[in-house]
Coordinates of C-alpha atoms and ligand atoms in Angstrom, one line a residue:
X1 CA 0.0 -0.3 0.1
X2 CA 1.0 3.3 -1.0
X3 CA 2.0 6.5 1.2
X4 CA 1.9 5.1 4.6
X5 CA 1.8 8.8 5.5
X6 CA 2.0 8.3 9.2
X7 CA 5.6 6.8 8.6
X8 CA 7.0 10.4 7.0
X9 CA 6.6 11.0 10.9
X10 CA 9.7 8.8 11.8
X11 CA 12.0 9.5 8.9
X12 CA 10.7 6.7 6.4
X13 CA 10.1 8.8 3.5
X14 CA 6.4 8.5 1.9
X15 CA 7.7 8.6 -1.7
X16 CA 9.8 6.1 -1.3
X17 CA 6.8 3.1 -0.3
X18 CA 4.9 5.4 -2.5
X19 CA 7.1 4.0 -5.5
X20 CA 7.4 0.7 -3.8
X21 CA 3.6 0.0 -3.6
X22 CA 2.6 1.0 -6.7
X23 CA 5.4 0.2 -9.1
X24 CA 7.3 -2.2 -7.2
X25 CA 6.0 -5.2 -5.7
X26 CA 2.6 -4.9 -7.9
X27 CA 4.1 -3.4 -11.2
X28 CA 2.5 -0.8 -13.0
X29 CA -1.0 -0.4 -13.3
X30 CA -3.0 -2.3 -16.4
X31 CA -3.7 -0.5 -19.3
X32 CA -7.3 -0.9 -19.8
X33 CA -8.9 -1.8 -23.5
X34 CA -12.6 -0.3 -23.2
X35 CA -14.6 -2.3 -25.9
X36 CA -16.1 -0.1 -28.8
X37 CA -19.7 -0.1 -27.9
X38 CA -22.5 1.5 -30.3
X39 CA -22.9 5.1 -29.7
X40 CA -25.8 5.6 -27.2
X41 CA -28.3 8.0 -28.9
X42 CA -27.6 11.7 -29.1
X43 CA -24.5 11.6 -27.6
X44 CA -23.5 15.0 -29.8
X45 CA -26.6 16.3 -28.3
X46 CA -25.5 15.6 -24.7
X47 CA -21.8 17.1 -25.4
X48 CA -23.1 20.2 -27.1
X49 CA -25.5 20.8 -23.8
X50 CA -22.8 20.3 -21.3
X51 CA -19.5 22.5 -19.8
X52 CA -18.0 19.5 -19.0
X53 CA -16.9 16.6 -21.1
X54 CA -17.9 13.7 -22.2
X55 CA -15.9 10.8 -23.2
X56 CA -16.8 7.4 -25.0
X57 CA -15.2 4.3 -24.8
X58 CA -11.8 4.5 -27.1
X59 CA -12.2 8.3 -26.9
X60 CA -8.9 10.1 -25.2
X61 CA -9.9 10.8 -21.8
X62 CA -11.9 7.9 -21.2
X63 CA -9.5 5.6 -19.5
X64 CA -8.3 8.7 -17.1
X65 CA -11.4 9.2 -15.8
X66 CA -12.5 5.5 -15.4
X67 CA -9.4 4.7 -13.3
X68 CA -9.7 4.5 -9.8
X69 CA -8.3 3.5 -6.0
X70 CA -8.5 0.0 -6.5
X71 CA -6.9 -1.5 -9.9
X72 CA -8.9 -4.4 -9.3
X73 CA -12.6 -3.1 -10.3
X74 CA -12.2 -1.9 -14.2
X75 CA -14.8 0.4 -14.8
X76 CA -15.9 0.1 -18.3
X77 CA -19.3 2.3 -18.4
X78 CA -21.1 3.2 -21.6
X79 CA -20.2 6.8 -21.4
X80 CA -18.3 9.2 -18.7
X81 CA -19.6 12.2 -18.0
X82 CA -17.2 15.0 -16.0
X83 CA -19.3 17.5 -14.8
X84 CA -18.5 21.1 -14.7
X85 CA -21.2 22.5 -12.5
X86 CA -24.4 21.3 -11.1
X87 CA -26.2 22.1 -14.1
X88 CA -24.4 19.7 -15.9
X89 CA -25.6 17.3 -13.4
X90 CA -29.0 18.0 -14.2
X91 CA -28.8 17.8 -17.6
X92 CA -26.8 14.1 -17.6
X93 CA -29.8 12.9 -15.3
X94 CA -32.4 14.2 -17.4
X95 CA -30.5 13.1 -20.5
X96 CA -30.1 9.5 -18.6
X97 CA -33.7 9.5 -18.0
X98 CA -34.7 10.1 -21.8
X99 CA -32.1 7.8 -22.9
X100 CA -32.7 5.1 -20.6
X101 CA -29.4 5.1 -18.9
X102 CA -28.4 4.5 -15.5
X103 CA -26.1 7.2 -13.8
X104 CA -23.4 6.3 -11.2
X105 CA -21.6 9.4 -9.3
X106 CA -18.2 9.0 -8.8
X107 CA -15.1 10.8 -7.3
X108 CA -12.0 8.5 -6.4
X109 CA -12.9 5.1 -7.0
X110 CA -12.1 4.2 -3.2
X111 CA -15.8 2.8 -3.1
X112 CA -15.6 0.7 -6.6
X113 CA -15.5 -2.8 -5.6
X114 CA -16.9 -4.1 -8.9
X115 CA -16.8 -4.0 -12.5
X116 CA -18.9 -1.0 -13.7
X117 CA -20.0 -2.1 -17.2
X118 CA -23.0 -0.1 -18.4
X119 CA -24.4 3.0 -17.9
X120 CA -22.8 6.6 -17.2
X121 CA -19.9 7.4 -14.8
X122 CA -20.4 10.6 -13.6
X123 CA -17.5 12.1 -12.2
X124 CA -17.4 15.2 -10.2
X125 CA -13.9 16.4 -9.5
X126 CA -14.4 19.9 -10.9
X127 CA -17.2 20.3 -8.4
X128 CA -14.4 22.0 -6.2
X129 CA -15.7 24.6 -4.4
X130 CA -14.7 24.7 -0.7
X131 CA -16.0 28.0 1.6
X132 CA -15.1 28.4 5.0
X133 CA -17.2 30.3 7.8
X134 CA -14.7 30.4 10.4
X135 CA -17.2 32.6 12.8
X136 CA -19.8 30.1 12.5
X137 CA -17.4 27.0 12.5
X138 CA -18.8 25.8 9.3
X139 CA -17.4 24.6 5.7
X140 CA -19.3 24.2 2.5
X141 CA -17.5 21.6 0.1
X142 CA -18.1 20.6 -3.6
X143 CA -18.4 16.8 -4.4
X144 CA -15.2 17.0 -6.0
X145 CA -12.8 17.4 -3.0
X146 CA -11.1 15.0 -0.6
X147 CA -10.7 15.3 2.7
X148 CA -7.2 16.0 1.8
X149 CA -8.0 19.2 -0.2
X150 CA -10.4 20.3 2.6
X151 CA -8.3 19.4 6.0
X152 CA -5.5 21.6 5.9
X153 CA -7.7 24.9 4.8
X154 CA -9.6 24.1 8.0
X155 CA -6.9 24.1 10.4
X156 CA -5.5 27.2 9.0
X157 CA -9.0 28.8 11.1
X158 CA -8.1 27.0 13.9
X159 CA -11.1 24.2 12.9
X160 CA -10.8 20.0 12.5
X161 CA -13.2 18.0 10.8
X162 CA -14.7 14.5 12.0
X163 CA -13.2 12.1 8.4
X164 CA -12.3 9.2 7.9
X165 CA -9.1 7.4 8.4
X166 CA -7.8 7.9 4.7
X167 CA -7.0 11.3 3.5
X168 CA -7.3 10.8 0.1
X169 CA -10.9 9.5 0.2
X170 CA -14.1 11.6 -1.2
X171 CA -15.8 13.9 1.7
X172 CA -19.0 13.3 0.1
X173 CA -18.5 9.6 -0.7
X174 CA -17.7 8.7 2.8
X175 CA -20.2 11.2 4.6
X176 CA -23.1 9.5 2.7
X177 CA -22.3 6.1 4.5
X178 CA -22.0 7.8 8.0
X179 CA -18.0 8.0 8.0
X180 CA -16.2 6.2 10.7
X181 CA -12.9 7.7 11.6
X182 CA -10.1 7.5 14.0
X183 CA -12.1 10.2 16.1
X184 CA -15.3 8.8 15.9
X185 CA -15.8 7.6 19.4
X186 CA -15.1 11.1 20.7
X187 CA -16.7 13.2 17.6
X188 CA -19.6 10.5 16.6
X189 CA -20.1 9.7 13.0
X190 CA -18.8 12.4 10.0
X191 CA -22.3 12.8 9.1
X192 CA -23.5 13.6 12.0
X193 CA -22.1 17.3 11.3
X194 CA -23.9 17.8 8.2
X195 CA -26.0 20.7 8.1
X196 CA -27.4 21.0 4.6
X197 CA -27.1 19.2 1.3
X198 CA -27.4 20.2 -2.0
X199 CA -28.5 16.7 -4.3
X200 CA -30.0 16.6 -7.7
X201 CA -32.7 14.3 -7.6
X202 CA -33.8 11.2 -10.5
X203 CA -35.7 14.1 -12.2
X204 CA -32.9 16.3 -12.6
X205 CA -33.8 18.8 -10.0
X206 CA -31.9 20.4 -7.4
X207 CA -33.2 19.9 -4.1
X208 CA -31.5 21.4 -1.1
X209 CA -32.0 19.2 2.2
X210 CA -31.8 20.0 5.7
X211 CA -33.5 19.9 9.1
X212 CA -36.2 21.9 8.0
X213 CA -36.3 21.7 4.2
X214 CA -36.7 18.1 2.3
X215 CA -35.9 16.7 5.9
X216 CA -36.9 12.6 3.8
X217 CA -34.2 13.5 1.6
X218 CA -32.0 14.8 4.6
X219 CA -32.2 12.0 7.0
X220 CA -31.5 9.2 3.8
X221 CA -28.7 11.1 2.3
X222 CA -26.7 10.6 6.3
X223 CA -26.5 7.0 6.0
X224 CA -28.7 6.0 2.9
X225 CA -25.8 6.6 0.7
X226 CA -26.8 5.0 -2.9
X227 CA -30.4 5.4 -5.2
X228 CA -31.0 9.1 -3.7
X229 CA -29.8 11.3 -6.0
X230 CA -26.2 13.0 -7.2
X231 CA -24.9 15.4 -4.2
X232 CA -23.2 18.6 -5.9
X233 CA -22.8 20.2 -2.2
X234 CA -22.4 19.9 1.8
X235 CA -22.4 22.1 3.9
X236 CA -20.6 20.7 7.5
X237 CA -19.9 22.0 11.1
X238 CA -16.5 21.9 12.1
X239 CA -15.3 21.8 16.0
X240 CA -12.8 24.0 17.1
X241 CA -10.1 21.7 17.2
X242 CA -5.9 22.8 16.6
X243 CA -4.8 19.7 17.6
X244 CA -5.6 16.1 19.1
X245 CA -2.7 14.0 21.2
X246 CA -2.6 10.8 18.9
X247 CA -0.2 8.6 16.7
X248 CA 0.8 5.1 16.8
X249 CA 2.6 2.7 18.3
X250 CA 4.6 -0.1 16.6
X251 CA 5.3 -3.6 18.7
X252 CA 7.7 -6.1 16.9
X253 CA 6.3 -9.4 16.0
X254 CA 7.6 -11.5 19.0
X255 CA 5.4 -9.1 21.1
X256 CA 2.1 -9.4 18.9
X257 CA 0.4 -11.8 20.3
X258 CA 1.3 -10.8 24.0
X259 CA 0.4 -7.0 23.1
X260 CA -3.3 -7.7 20.8
X261 CA -4.3 -9.6 24.2
X262 CA -3.3 -6.8 26.3
X263 CA -5.3 -4.5 23.9
X264 CA -8.5 -6.7 24.3
X265 CA -7.8 -6.2 28.1
X266 CA -7.4 -2.5 28.0
X267 CA -10.0 -0.9 25.5
X268 CA -12.4 -2.7 28.4
X269 CA -12.8 0.6 30.1
X270 CA -11.5 3.4 28.3
X271 CA -13.5 6.6 28.1
X272 CA -14.9 8.5 25.0
X273 CA -11.9 10.5 24.6
X274 CA -9.8 7.4 24.0
X275 CA -10.1 6.3 20.4
X276 CA -7.9 3.4 19.1
X277 CA -7.8 0.6 16.9
X278 CA -5.1 -2.0 16.3
X279 CA -3.5 -3.7 13.2
X280 CA -1.1 -6.4 12.3
X281 CA 0.6 -4.8 9.1
X282 CA 3.0 -6.8 6.8
X283 CA 4.6 -4.0 4.8
X284 CA 7.5 -5.0 2.2
X285 CA 11.3 -5.5 2.9
X286 CA 11.6 -2.5 0.5
X287 CA 10.4 -0.3 3.7
X288 CA 13.2 0.4 5.6
X289 CA 13.5 -0.8 9.8
X290 CA 12.0 -1.2 11.7
X291 CA 9.2 -1.6 9.9
X292 CA 9.4 -3.2 6.7
X293 CA 9.8 -7.1 6.0
X294 CA 8.2 -8.7 8.9
X295 CA 5.0 -8.2 11.0
X296 CA 4.4 -5.4 13.3
X297 CA 1.4 -4.6 15.4
X298 CA 0.2 -0.9 14.7
X299 CA -1.9 0.3 18.0
X300 CA -3.6 3.5 17.0
X301 CA -4.5 6.0 19.4
X302 CA -6.1 9.5 19.7
X303 CA -6.9 11.5 22.9
X304 CA -10.0 14.2 21.7
X305 CA -11.1 16.9 24.4
X306 CA -12.5 20.1 21.8
X307 CA -11.2 22.9 24.0
X308 CA -8.5 22.3 25.9
X309 CA -5.1 23.4 24.8
X310 CA -2.3 22.2 23.6
X311 CA -0.3 21.7 27.1
X312 CA -3.3 20.4 28.2
X313 CA -3.8 18.1 25.7
X314 CA -0.7 16.6 25.9
X315 CA -0.6 15.8 30.0
X316 CA -4.3 14.3 29.5
X317 CA -3.8 12.3 26.5
X318 CA -0.6 10.9 28.2
X319 CA -2.6 9.9 31.0
X320 CA -4.7 8.3 29.2
X321 CA -2.0 6.4 27.9
X322 CA -0.5 5.4 31.2
X323 CA -1.9 2.4 31.9
X324 CA -1.3 1.3 28.2
X325 CA 2.3 1.7 28.3
X326 CA 2.9 -0.2 31.5
X327 CA 0.9 -3.0 30.1
X328 CA 2.0 -3.2 26.6
X329 CA 6.0 -2.2 27.3
X330 CA 8.6 -0.4 24.8
X331 CA 7.3 -0.3 21.1
X332 CA 9.7 -0.3 18.5
X333 CA 8.3 2.9 17.5
X334 CA 6.2 5.7 19.1
X335 CA 4.8 8.3 17.1
X336 CA 2.5 9.5 19.5
X337 CA 2.1 13.1 20.6
X338 CA 0.4 16.5 20.0
X339 CA -0.8 16.4 16.7
X340 CA -2.3 19.1 14.7
X341 CA -6.0 18.5 13.2
X342 CA -4.4 18.7 9.7
X343 CA -2.1 15.6 10.3
X344 CA -5.1 13.3 12.1
X345 CA -4.8 10.6 8.6
X346 CA -1.0 10.2 9.8
X347 CA -2.9 8.0 13.3
X348 CA -3.8 5.0 10.8
X349 CA -1.5 5.7 8.0
X350 CA -4.0 3.9 5.4
X351 CA -2.8 3.9 1.5
X352 CA -3.3 6.4 -1.1
X353 CA -3.7 4.1 -4.0
X354 CA -4.0 3.0 -6.6
X355 CA -3.5 -0.5 -5.7
X356 CA -5.1 -3.8 -6.5
X357 CA -6.7 -4.7 -3.4
X358 CA -8.5 -7.3 -1.9
X359 CA -10.6 -6.1 1.0
X360 CA -13.2 -7.5 3.2
X361 CA -15.2 -5.7 6.0
X362 CA -17.5 -6.7 8.8
X363 CA -18.7 -5.0 11.8
X364 CA -18.0 -7.5 14.8
X365 CA -20.5 -7.8 17.9
X366 CA -17.7 -8.4 20.7
X367 CA -14.0 -8.6 20.7
X368 CA -12.6 -11.4 23.6
X369 CA -9.2 -13.2 24.1
X370 CA -10.6 -16.0 21.2
X371 CA -11.4 -13.7 18.9
X372 CA -7.6 -12.6 19.0
X373 CA -6.5 -15.6 19.1
X374 CA -8.5 -16.5 15.8
X375 CA -6.6 -13.1 14.4
X376 CA -3.8 -14.4 15.6
X377 CA -3.5 -17.9 14.0
X378 CA -4.2 -16.5 10.7
X379 CA -1.8 -13.5 10.7
X380 CA 0.5 -13.7 13.8
X381 CA 3.5 -12.8 14.1
X382 CA 4.2 -16.5 13.8
X383 CA 2.1 -17.0 10.5
X384 CA 3.2 -16.5 7.0
X385 CA 0.0 -14.5 5.7
X386 CA 0.2 -12.6 2.5
X387 CA -2.7 -10.3 4.1
X388 CA -1.1 -6.7 4.3
X389 CA -3.4 -5.5 6.9
X390 CA -5.9 -7.2 9.4
X391 CA -7.0 -4.3 11.4
X392 CA -10.0 -4.2 14.4
X393 CA -11.5 -0.9 15.6
X394 CA -13.2 0.1 18.5
X395 CA -16.1 1.8 18.0
X396 CA -19.1 2.5 20.3
X397 CA -18.7 5.9 22.7
X398 CA -20.8 9.1 20.3
X399 CA -20.8 6.4 17.5
X400 CA -23.5 4.6 19.0
X401 CA -25.5 7.7 19.8
X402 CA -27.6 9.1 17.3
X403 CA -26.6 12.5 16.4
X404 CA -28.6 15.5 16.8
X405 CA -30.8 14.9 13.8
X406 CA -32.2 11.5 12.8
X407 CA -31.0 9.9 10.1
X408 CA -29.9 6.9 8.5
X409 CA -26.5 5.8 9.2
X410 CA -26.4 1.8 9.7
X411 CA -24.0 -0.3 12.2
X412 CA -24.0 2.6 14.7
X413 CA -24.6 -0.2 17.9
X414 CA -21.9 -2.4 16.8
X415 CA -18.6 -2.5 19.2
X416 CA -16.2 -3.5 16.5
X417 CA -15.2 -3.1 13.0
X418 CA -12.7 -5.6 11.2
X419 CA -11.2 -5.0 8.5
X420 CA -9.0 -7.3 5.8
X421 CA -6.7 -5.9 3.2
X422 CA -4.5 -8.0 0.9
X423 CA -2.7 -6.3 -2.2
X424 CA -2.1 -9.1 -4.8
X425 CA 1.4 -9.0 -6.6
X426 CA 2.2 -12.2 -8.9
X427 CA 5.2 -12.6 -8.1
X428 CA 5.0 -12.9 -3.8
X429 CA 1.3 -12.9 -3.3
X430 CA -1.1 -14.3 -6.6
X431 CA -4.7 -13.6 -6.0
X432 CA -5.9 -16.7 -5.4
X433 CA -3.4 -17.4 -2.4
X434 CA -4.4 -13.4 -1.0
X435 CA -8.1 -14.5 -1.6
X436 CA -8.1 -17.3 -0.2
X437 CA -6.2 -16.1 2.9
X438 CA -8.9 -13.4 2.9
X439 CA -11.3 -16.1 3.3
X440 CA -10.3 -18.3 5.7
X441 CA -10.2 -15.4 7.9
X442 CA -14.0 -14.3 7.4
X443 CA -14.6 -17.7 7.8
X444 CA -12.9 -17.9 10.9
X445 CA -14.7 -15.0 12.1
X446 CA -18.9 -15.9 10.8
X447 CA -19.5 -16.2 14.6
X448 CA -18.7 -13.0 15.8
X449 CA -20.3 -10.9 13.0
X450 CA -22.8 -8.5 14.0
X451 CA -26.8 -7.9 13.1
X452 CA -25.7 -4.8 10.9
X453 CA -22.3 -3.7 9.2
X454 CA -21.9 -0.3 7.6
X455 CA -22.3 0.7 4.2
X456 CA -18.6 1.5 4.0
X457 CA -17.3 -1.2 5.6
X458 CA -20.0 -3.4 3.6
X459 CA -17.8 -2.7 0.2
X460 CA -20.1 -3.0 -2.9
X461 CA -22.8 -5.4 -0.4
X462 CA -24.2 -8.0 -1.8
X463 CA -28.1 -8.7 -2.3
X464 CA -29.1 -10.4 0.8
X465 CA -26.4 -8.1 2.7
X466 CA -27.9 -4.8 1.4
X467 CA -31.2 -6.2 2.0
X468 CA -30.7 -7.4 5.5
X469 CA -27.4 -6.1 7.2
X470 CA -27.3 -2.4 6.1
X471 CA -30.2 -1.3 7.9
X472 CA -32.4 -2.1 10.8
X473 CA -35.8 -3.2 8.8
X474 CA -37.9 -0.3 9.7
X475 CA -34.8 2.2 8.5
X476 CA -34.5 -0.3 5.0
X477 CA -38.2 0.4 4.4
X478 CA -38.7 4.0 4.3
X479 CA -35.1 4.1 2.4
X480 CA -36.7 2.1 -0.2
X481 CA -39.7 4.6 -0.3
X482 CA -38.0 7.5 -0.5
X483 CA -35.7 6.2 -3.2
X484 CA -38.6 5.2 -5.3
X485 CA -39.9 8.5 -4.8
X486 CA -36.9 10.6 -5.0
X487 CA -35.8 8.7 -8.4
X488 CA -39.1 7.2 -9.8
X489 CA -37.1 6.5 -13.0
X490 CA -34.6 4.3 -11.2
X491 CA -31.6 6.1 -12.8
X492 CA -29.3 5.6 -9.5
X493 CA -28.8 1.9 -9.1
X494 CA -28.3 0.7 -6.1
X495 CA -28.7 -2.9 -4.1
X496 CA -27.7 -4.9 -6.8
Ligands
FAD501 C1 -8.4 3.3 2.0 C2 -9.6 3.3 2.4 C3 -10.1 3.7 3.3 C4 -11.4 3.7 4.1 N1 -11.5 4.4 5.5 C5 -12.6 4.5 5.8 C6 -13.0 5.2 7.0 O1 -11.9 5.3 7.6 N2 -14.2 5.4 7.5 C7 -15.4 5.1 6.5 O2 -16.6 5.3 6.9 N3 -15.0 4.6 5.4 C8 -13.6 4.2 4.9 N4 -13.6 4.1 3.6 C9 -14.9 3.4 2.7 C10 -15.0 4.9 1.9 O3 -15.6 6.0 2.9 C11 -15.8 4.4 1.0 O4 -15.6 4.0 -0.2 C12 -16.6 6.1 0.2 O5 -17.8 5.9 -0.4 C13 -15.6 6.5 -0.6 O6 -15.9 7.4 -1.2 P1 -15.1 8.3 -2.4 O7 -16.0 9.3 -3.0 O8 -13.7 8.5 -2.3 O9 -15.0 7.0 -3.5 P2 -16.1 6.3 -4.8 O10 -15.9 5.3 -5.3 O11 -15.8 7.7 -6.0 O12 -17.6 6.9 -4.4 C14 -18.2 5.8 -3.7 C15 -19.5 5.9 -3.8 O13 -20.1 6.7 -3.0 C16 -21.3 7.7 -3.8 N5 -20.8 8.8 -4.2 C17 -19.8 9.3 -4.7 N6 -19.8 10.8 -4.7 C18 -21.0 10.7 -4.5 C19 -21.9 11.8 -4.9 N7 -21.3 13.1 -5.6 N8 -23.4 11.9 -4.6 C20 -23.8 10.5 -4.8 N9 -23.3 9.6 -4.3 C21 -21.8 9.7 -4.1 C22 -21.3 6.6 -4.8 O14 -22.3 5.6 -4.8 C23 -20.1 5.8 -5.3 O15 -20.0 4.6 -6.1 C24 -12.2 3.6 3.1 C25 -11.7 3.2 1.7 C26 -10.9 3.0 1.5 C27 -10.4 2.3 0.3

């Protein structure tokens, strides 16, 4: 995985890692050869009515716009529309309705887990407006912005953002699913901070959804994720939070089992101000010591208390870590410190892509020592797993509480998430080997699966997961009714 950005704190250069992950072991991204298809009717008419661009398979620009985060999810729609503004979104949706096409909004492709072989891929990268109201502590983002585009600007005003763990994920894509990040136990779902949403519905009309306007859509768009429209802008509240206290503690292969069991005990009574997860990582040997070439246990930690000064944060955060440090012993690397809010992504140090990724995620209903043993059996320091990340995040706290306004976010009540990532490469870890290892750990954890899983963890959910696990039954029913009403022609596909 490229860009283990948190590691740059440690003197390990991210550019080198990026090149190792992107072009070394994996090889260069494969060239796609889109199949020539029959021209959809009146594509020239669509082209002429847009400020943005339209690409048919085979035209220059098509391949550049269908590439996304995951190189294993080839996207070959019938048409790509790169919208220049909101009016382009409306025109595209109306054209799709008139021509019996479907519309698939996309920014980064972080959520593209399956081949898309039909319809219109609607690319939002040019919807890049960012307006910050520092006095009100709110910001408005266009759908073309990733967290990395937003967070540094907020920080200049002393503001933070409730994001996911990876800085290159699209802000709107994450927020539509809820958004569980490194500060979630303290600050809740990212979507709890949304104040209003502009969206183009299935008729091509622009609507504003807020607690006082189109309340049904405001409820549905926070967690309902798909089938509701193309979001063009969101206005979001920002905590006045220039810093948190956090980072990562890395433990050597020989300590993984002991420290992972300690973590399961330690989290039993940590307060809501403590956010933590663990990941067994296998970084390639090209990564400089002490992290490359051998498994390590990465314990992520963030102490959050909005309103504290830097000094107060350091002292309260260190106090919260005292018991952990006493239990876990000395890490091989410790990056915990006062962390500016524009560097929160360093806590997890996620890959930036593009990469070939095998991924499986779920929400689990408990963590105990048996579960830790299962993780260790399949990815611990003693085994030769091809999986690069096996992660467990502690949820709960503010995530488990409903936000200020009711919403459709699924999975709030589940106490833990699990995520397994593999990065296949022909020489060291072929696809079949990675997939088999991933399935083995997935099957071993079946008994821990909770009743719900959040959409952002379900990847591209199966029809069964969509029907039965993403939302409680009443929420799913209400979402279905709103989708049918707001998208009467079924232009936005959902639910497989
Ligand atoms: C490395 C990595 C780390 C991640 N970390 C987290 C995390 O910490 N927490 C978390 O909650 N999730 C996380 N995710 C999941 C991520 O939030 C979702 O995959 C999210 O949908 C990605 O949004 P995107 O715009 O970047 O991706 P895209 O693939 O561009 O979009 C994904 C989907 O979002 C919807 N969408 C995007 N833009 C619009 C729009 N303008 N209007 C309507 N629908 C739209 C569409 O359904 C689209 O298919 C992670 C994913 C990856 C790959």
